[in-house]
mmCIF file of C-alpha atoms in Angstrom:
data_model
loop_
_atom_site.group_PDB
_atom_site.id
_atom_site.type_symbol
_atom_site.label_atom_id
_atom_site.label_comp_id
_atom_site.label_asym_id
_atom_site.label_seq_id
_atom_site.Cartn_x
_atom_site.Cartn_y
_atom_site.Cartn_z
ATOM 1 C CA ASN C 1 16.756 9.270 7.294
ATOM 2 C CA ALA C 2 13.228 10.595 7.666
ATOM 3 C CA GLY C 3 10.462 8.454 6.223
ATOM 4 C CA VAL C 4 7.801 9.428 3.772
ATOM 5 C CA MET C 5 5.857 12.447 5.113
ATOM 6 C CA GLN C 6 2.284 13.352 4.451
ATOM 7 C CA ASN C 7 0.299 16.330 5.535
ATOM 8 C CA PRO C 8 -2.197 17.042 6.762
ATOM 9 C CA ARG C 9 -2.804 13.841 8.743
ATOM 10 C CA HIS C 10 -6.516 14.669 9.016
ATOM 11 C CA LEU C 11 -8.559 16.896 6.612
ATOM 12 C CA VAL C 12 -12.221 17.797 6.948
ATOM 13 C CA ARG C 13 -14.018 19.365 3.983
ATOM 14 C CA ARG C 14 -17.548 20.198 3.115
ATOM 15 C CA ARG C 15 -19.066 18.883 -0.108
ATOM 16 C CA GLY C 16 -17.948 21.032 -3.070
ATOM 17 C CA GLN C 17 -14.733 22.263 -1.519
ATOM 18 C CA GLU C 18 -11.224 21.326 -2.716
ATOM 19 C CA ALA C 19 -8.823 18.997 -0.898
ATOM 20 C CA ARG C 20 -5.055 19.201 -1.279
ATOM 21 C CA LEU C 21 -2.935 16.391 0.070
ATOM 22 C CA ARG C 22 0.814 16.661 0.240
ATOM 23 C CA CYS C 23 3.532 14.002 0.109
ATOM 24 C CA SER C 24 7.284 14.418 0.602
ATOM 25 C CA PRO C 25 9.122 11.302 -0.462
ATOM 26 C CA MET C 26 12.069 9.792 1.394
ATOM 27 C CA LYS C 27 15.391 11.520 0.643
ATOM 28 C CA GLY C 28 16.907 10.099 -2.592
ATOM 29 C CA HIS C 29 13.443 8.701 -3.800
ATOM 30 C CA SER C 30 12.281 10.012 -7.163
ATOM 31 C CA HIS C 31 9.250 7.692 -7.567
ATOM 32 C CA VAL C 32 5.964 8.625 -5.934
ATOM 33 C CA TYR C 33 2.699 6.601 -5.825
ATOM 34 C CA TRP C 34 -0.701 7.539 -4.439
ATOM 35 C CA TYR C 35 -3.243 4.953 -3.062
ATOM 36 C CA ARG C 36 -6.730 5.237 -1.598
ATOM 37 C CA GLN C 37 -7.989 3.032 1.158
ATOM 38 C CA LEU C 38 -11.669 2.691 2.098
ATOM 39 C CA PRO C 39 -12.701 1.308 5.533
ATOM 40 C CA GLU C 40 -12.044 -2.468 5.798
ATOM 41 C CA GLU C 41 -10.600 -2.548 2.255
ATOM 42 C CA GLY C 42 -7.097 -2.954 0.766
ATOM 43 C CA LEU C 43 -5.310 -0.107 -0.834
ATOM 44 C CA LYS C 44 -6.212 0.869 -4.418
ATOM 45 C CA PHE C 45 -3.562 2.283 -6.707
ATOM 46 C CA MET C 46 -4.354 5.697 -8.117
ATOM 47 C CA VAL C 47 -1.274 7.210 -9.766
ATOM 48 C CA TYR C 48 2.443 6.843 -10.222
ATOM 49 C CA LEU C 49 4.640 9.904 -10.729
ATOM 50 C CA GLN C 50 8.308 10.694 -11.228
ATOM 51 C CA LYS C 51 9.665 14.212 -10.980
ATOM 52 C CA GLU C 52 7.538 16.421 -13.316
ATOM 53 C CA ASN C 53 6.008 13.398 -15.096
ATOM 54 C CA ILE C 54 2.897 11.307 -14.643
ATOM 55 C CA ILE C 55 3.904 7.725 -15.554
ATOM 56 C CA ASP C 56 0.615 5.857 -14.861
ATOM 57 C CA GLU C 57 -2.722 7.333 -13.846
ATOM 58 C CA SER C 58 -4.814 4.356 -14.708
ATOM 59 C CA GLY C 59 -6.295 4.198 -11.169
ATOM 60 C CA MET C 60 -7.291 7.842 -10.953
ATOM 61 C CA PRO C 61 -10.854 8.901 -11.475
ATOM 62 C CA LYS C 62 -11.149 10.852 -14.739
ATOM 63 C CA GLU C 63 -12.831 13.840 -13.241
ATOM 64 C CA ARG C 64 -12.027 15.976 -10.164
ATOM 65 C CA PHE C 65 -8.781 14.270 -9.305
ATOM 66 C CA SER C 66 -5.329 15.407 -10.378
ATOM 67 C CA ALA C 67 -1.715 14.783 -9.214
ATOM 68 C CA GLU C 68 1.538 16.458 -9.669
ATOM 69 C CA PHE C 69 5.198 16.073 -8.561
ATOM 70 C CA PRO C 70 7.023 19.241 -9.411
ATOM 71 C CA LYS C 71 10.726 19.672 -9.743
ATOM 72 C CA GLU C 72 10.815 21.351 -6.325
ATOM 73 C CA GLY C 73 8.526 20.561 -3.411
ATOM 74 C CA PRO C 74 6.173 17.840 -2.468
ATOM 75 C CA SER C 75 3.859 15.759 -4.636
ATOM 76 C CA ILE C 76 0.281 17.031 -4.464
ATOM 77 C CA LEU C 77 -2.944 15.072 -4.872
ATOM 78 C CA ARG C 78 -5.782 17.372 -5.599
ATOM 79 C CA ILE C 79 -9.490 16.633 -5.353
ATOM 80 C CA GLN C 80 -11.909 19.304 -6.623
ATOM 81 C CA GLN C 81 -15.531 19.576 -5.613
ATOM 82 C CA VAL C 82 -15.269 16.774 -3.044
ATOM 83 C CA VAL C 83 -18.209 14.486 -2.457
ATOM 84 C CA ARG C 84 -18.994 12.186 0.549
ATOM 85 C CA GLY C 85 -17.684 9.196 -1.464
ATOM 86 C CA ASP C 86 -14.278 10.714 -1.487
ATOM 87 C CA SER C 87 -13.952 10.143 2.262
ATOM 88 C CA ALA C 88 -11.090 7.704 2.678
ATOM 89 C CA ALA C 89 -7.472 7.391 3.801
ATOM 90 C CA TYR C 90 -5.022 8.430 1.103
ATOM 91 C CA PHE C 91 -1.523 7.101 1.253
ATOM 92 C CA CYS C 92 1.575 8.145 -0.546
ATOM 93 C CA ALA C 93 4.492 5.752 -1.160
ATOM 94 C CA SER C 94 7.980 6.411 -2.499
ATOM 95 C CA SER C 95 10.654 4.380 -4.021
ATOM 96 C CA PRO C 96 14.245 4.872 -5.050
ATOM 97 C CA GLN C 97 13.607 3.006 -8.222
ATOM 98 C CA SER C 98 10.613 1.056 -9.485
ATOM 99 C CA TYR C 99 10.860 -1.509 -6.673
ATOM 100 C CA GLU C 100 10.228 -1.421 -2.911
ATOM 101 C CA GLN C 101 7.531 1.074 -2.036
ATOM 102 C CA TYR C 102 7.606 2.741 1.383
ATOM 103 C CA PHE C 103 4.426 4.248 2.731
ATOM 104 C CA GLY C 104 3.746 7.440 4.586
ATOM 105 C CA PRO C 105 1.256 7.685 7.561
ATOM 106 C CA GLY C 106 -1.596 8.747 5.330
ATOM 107 C CA THR C 107 -4.109 11.567 5.173
ATOM 108 C CA ARG C 108 -7.637 10.784 6.477
ATOM 109 C CA LEU C 109 -10.056 12.813 4.469
ATOM 110 C CA LEU C 110 -13.611 13.327 5.785
ATOM 111 C CA VAL C 111 -16.198 14.946 3.652
ATOM 112 C CA LEU C 112 -19.238 16.410 5.463
ATOM 113 C CA GLY I 1 -5.524 -6.387 -14.980
ATOM 114 C CA GLU I 2 -4.140 -8.107 -11.938
ATOM 115 C CA ASN I 3 -6.428 -9.523 -9.239
ATOM 116 C CA VAL I 4 -5.159 -10.544 -5.825
ATOM 117 C CA GLU I 5 -7.236 -12.753 -3.497
ATOM 118 C CA GLN I 6 -6.246 -13.061 0.182
ATOM 119 C CA HIS I 7 -7.471 -15.330 2.938
ATOM 120 C CA PRO I 8 -8.361 -15.705 5.657
ATOM 121 C CA SER I 9 -9.836 -12.241 6.379
ATOM 122 C CA THR I 10 -9.406 -12.904 10.144
ATOM 123 C CA LEU I 11 -6.927 -15.216 11.818
ATOM 124 C CA SER I 12 -6.679 -15.821 15.534
ATOM 125 C CA VAL I 13 -3.723 -17.786 16.957
ATOM 126 C CA GLN I 14 -2.265 -18.412 20.438
ATOM 127 C CA GLU I 15 0.824 -16.603 21.354
ATOM 128 C CA GLY I 16 3.785 -18.654 20.385
ATOM 129 C CA ASP I 17 1.937 -20.558 17.544
ATOM 130 C CA SER I 18 2.538 -20.002 13.847
ATOM 131 C CA ALA I 19 0.325 -18.014 11.454
ATOM 132 C CA VAL I 20 -0.065 -18.562 7.763
ATOM 133 C CA ILE I 21 -1.741 -16.082 5.393
ATOM 134 C CA LYS I 22 -2.304 -17.075 1.750
ATOM 135 C CA CYS I 23 -2.731 -15.081 -1.463
ATOM 136 C CA THR I 24 -3.340 -15.879 -5.127
ATOM 137 C CA TYR I 25 -2.840 -13.718 -8.114
ATOM 138 C CA SER I 26 -4.169 -13.833 -11.672
ATOM 139 C CA ASP I 27 -1.581 -12.213 -13.859
ATOM 140 C CA SER I 28 1.221 -14.584 -14.814
ATOM 141 C CA ALA I 29 3.458 -11.534 -15.703
ATOM 142 C CA SER I 30 3.540 -10.443 -12.037
ATOM 143 C CA ASN I 31 7.051 -10.813 -10.703
ATOM 144 C CA TYR I 32 7.189 -8.902 -7.414
ATOM 145 C CA PHE I 33 5.259 -9.835 -4.210
ATOM 146 C CA PRO I 34 5.565 -7.663 -1.119
ATOM 147 C CA TRP I 35 3.819 -8.058 2.254
ATOM 148 C CA TYR I 36 2.803 -5.132 4.413
ATOM 149 C CA LYS I 37 1.840 -4.840 8.087
ATOM 150 C CA GLN I 38 -0.623 -2.091 8.951
ATOM 151 C CA GLU I 39 -1.385 -0.992 12.543
ATOM 152 C CA LEU I 40 -4.350 0.988 13.461
ATOM 153 C CA GLY I 41 -4.130 4.564 12.282
ATOM 154 C CA LYS I 42 -0.718 4.007 10.601
ATOM 155 C CA GLY I 43 0.560 3.561 7.136
ATOM 156 C CA PRO I 44 1.478 0.060 5.738
ATOM 157 C CA GLN I 45 4.947 -1.079 6.659
ATOM 158 C CA LEU I 46 6.920 -3.312 4.255
ATOM 159 C CA ILE I 47 7.960 -6.353 6.192
ATOM 160 C CA ILE I 48 9.147 -8.738 3.499
ATOM 161 C CA ASP I 49 9.034 -9.174 -0.287
ATOM 162 C CA ILE I 50 9.885 -11.788 -2.849
ATOM 163 C CA ARG I 51 10.711 -11.736 -6.544
ATOM 164 C CA SER I 52 9.586 -14.440 -8.989
ATOM 165 C CA ASN I 53 13.131 -15.783 -9.520
ATOM 166 C CA VAL I 54 13.120 -17.354 -5.977
ATOM 167 C CA GLY I 55 10.699 -19.682 -4.212
ATOM 168 C CA GLU I 56 11.303 -18.754 -0.632
ATOM 169 C CA LYS I 57 12.701 -15.967 1.514
ATOM 170 C CA LYS I 58 13.188 -15.801 5.233
ATOM 171 C CA ASP I 59 13.889 -13.005 7.669
ATOM 172 C CA GLN I 60 13.947 -14.068 11.398
ATOM 173 C CA ARG I 61 10.456 -15.160 12.293
ATOM 174 C CA ILE I 62 8.938 -14.145 8.971
ATOM 175 C CA ALA I 63 9.067 -16.181 5.734
ATOM 176 C CA VAL I 64 7.391 -15.894 2.385
ATOM 177 C CA THR I 65 6.894 -18.733 -0.181
ATOM 178 C CA LEU I 66 6.014 -18.402 -3.808
ATOM 179 C CA ASN I 67 4.588 -20.956 -6.244
ATOM 180 C CA LYS I 68 4.635 -19.445 -9.704
ATOM 181 C CA THR I 69 2.999 -22.399 -11.344
ATOM 182 C CA ALA I 70 -0.071 -22.292 -9.035
ATOM 183 C CA LYS I 71 0.178 -18.492 -8.803
ATOM 184 C CA HIS I 72 -0.003 -18.320 -5.100
ATOM 185 C CA PHE I 73 2.275 -16.967 -2.301
ATOM 186 C CA SER I 74 2.145 -17.217 1.484
ATOM 187 C CA LEU I 75 3.330 -15.387 4.533
ATOM 188 C CA HIS I 76 4.486 -17.504 7.510
ATOM 189 C CA ILE I 77 5.034 -15.992 10.931
ATOM 190 C CA THR I 78 6.508 -18.272 13.576
ATOM 191 C CA GLU I 79 6.562 -17.913 17.397
ATOM 192 C CA THR I 80 3.964 -15.238 17.236
ATOM 193 C CA GLN I 81 4.045 -12.423 19.730
ATOM 194 C CA PRO I 82 1.369 -9.839 20.829
ATOM 195 C CA GLU I 83 3.027 -7.136 18.767
ATOM 196 C CA ASP I 84 2.400 -9.193 15.639
ATOM 197 C CA SER I 85 -1.340 -8.285 15.924
ATOM 198 C CA ALA I 86 -2.207 -6.048 12.971
ATOM 199 C CA VAL I 87 -3.687 -6.178 9.492
ATOM 200 C CA TYR I 88 -1.509 -7.821 6.904
ATOM 201 C CA PHE I 89 -1.752 -7.148 3.252
ATOM 202 C CA CYS I 90 -0.270 -8.985 0.327
ATOM 203 C CA ALA I 91 0.367 -7.284 -3.044
ATOM 204 C CA ALA I 92 1.615 -8.041 -6.531
ATOM 205 C CA ASN I 93 2.910 -6.095 -9.520
ATOM 206 C CA THR I 94 5.046 -6.408 -12.577
ATOM 207 C CA LEU I 95 8.353 -4.574 -12.280
ATOM 208 C CA GLY I 96 9.431 -3.026 -15.459
ATOM 209 C CA GLY I 97 6.075 -3.390 -17.105
ATOM 210 C CA GLY I 98 5.594 0.415 -17.268
ATOM 211 C CA ALA I 99 2.757 0.434 -14.740
ATOM 212 C CA ASP I 100 4.194 -0.078 -11.300
ATOM 213 C CA GLY I 101 1.278 0.386 -8.996
ATOM 214 C CA LEU I 102 0.826 -2.500 -6.516
ATOM 215 C CA THR I 103 -2.383 -4.515 -6.544
ATOM 216 C CA PHE I 104 -3.366 -5.342 -2.970
ATOM 217 C CA GLY I 105 -5.352 -8.139 -1.366
ATOM 218 C CA LYS I 106 -8.105 -7.107 1.061
ATOM 219 C CA GLY I 107 -6.132 -7.841 4.138
ATOM 220 C CA THR I 108 -6.006 -10.285 7.024
ATOM 221 C CA HIS I 109 -6.737 -9.309 10.627
ATOM 222 C CA LEU I 110 -4.233 -11.256 12.661
ATOM 223 C CA ILE I 111 -5.074 -11.543 16.340
ATOM 224 C CA ILE I 112 -2.510 -12.951 18.768
ATOM 225 C CA GLN I 113 -4.237 -14.401 21.842
ATOM 226 C CA PRO I 114 -2.181 -14.190 25.033
#
């Protein structure tokens, strides 16, 4: 059973560009979570989604950030007009129910 | 909202000795407490978790204890080995509370000295 998959693993963007991060949950998992990790920091919750629904986006910045988990395909975290402060590791986790969360390898975003 | 404090930030122990990492939480409604191990360049790996209806859980060399009254929980690793070297994170959340994002501590760098 393949684990949580994220791509790309590394992403470089210039200020003002858009970043799209993808997450494919483990087979059979319908709950997806996105977290952001700054250097030497713990993970910060951003958003929790189930298929086609955003359940909790209390950790997501109000502007430039959006997330979706369509009926078909991976979950997408989208950052518009990136700024240097968006540079971080972004992790996706999935869960078969609202319980244990299994993390992917992350996407390291660098904004130049 | 929930706040999780973790200490120490760095812990160095001799191979074979035990390591203990401690966390406190603020929200008495929290009822689920997982621990994650993160190696350099990788995602966090769930190593053990505990729910608030039990006080202790053990899995081979790893154990977790929970004191609900004091709102703290601890990770215990016995007979440490070089491959235990990593960053360990504690976390807390409230299952069934509608908002199921984990609140993490800031992590402990565990260094196993050969």
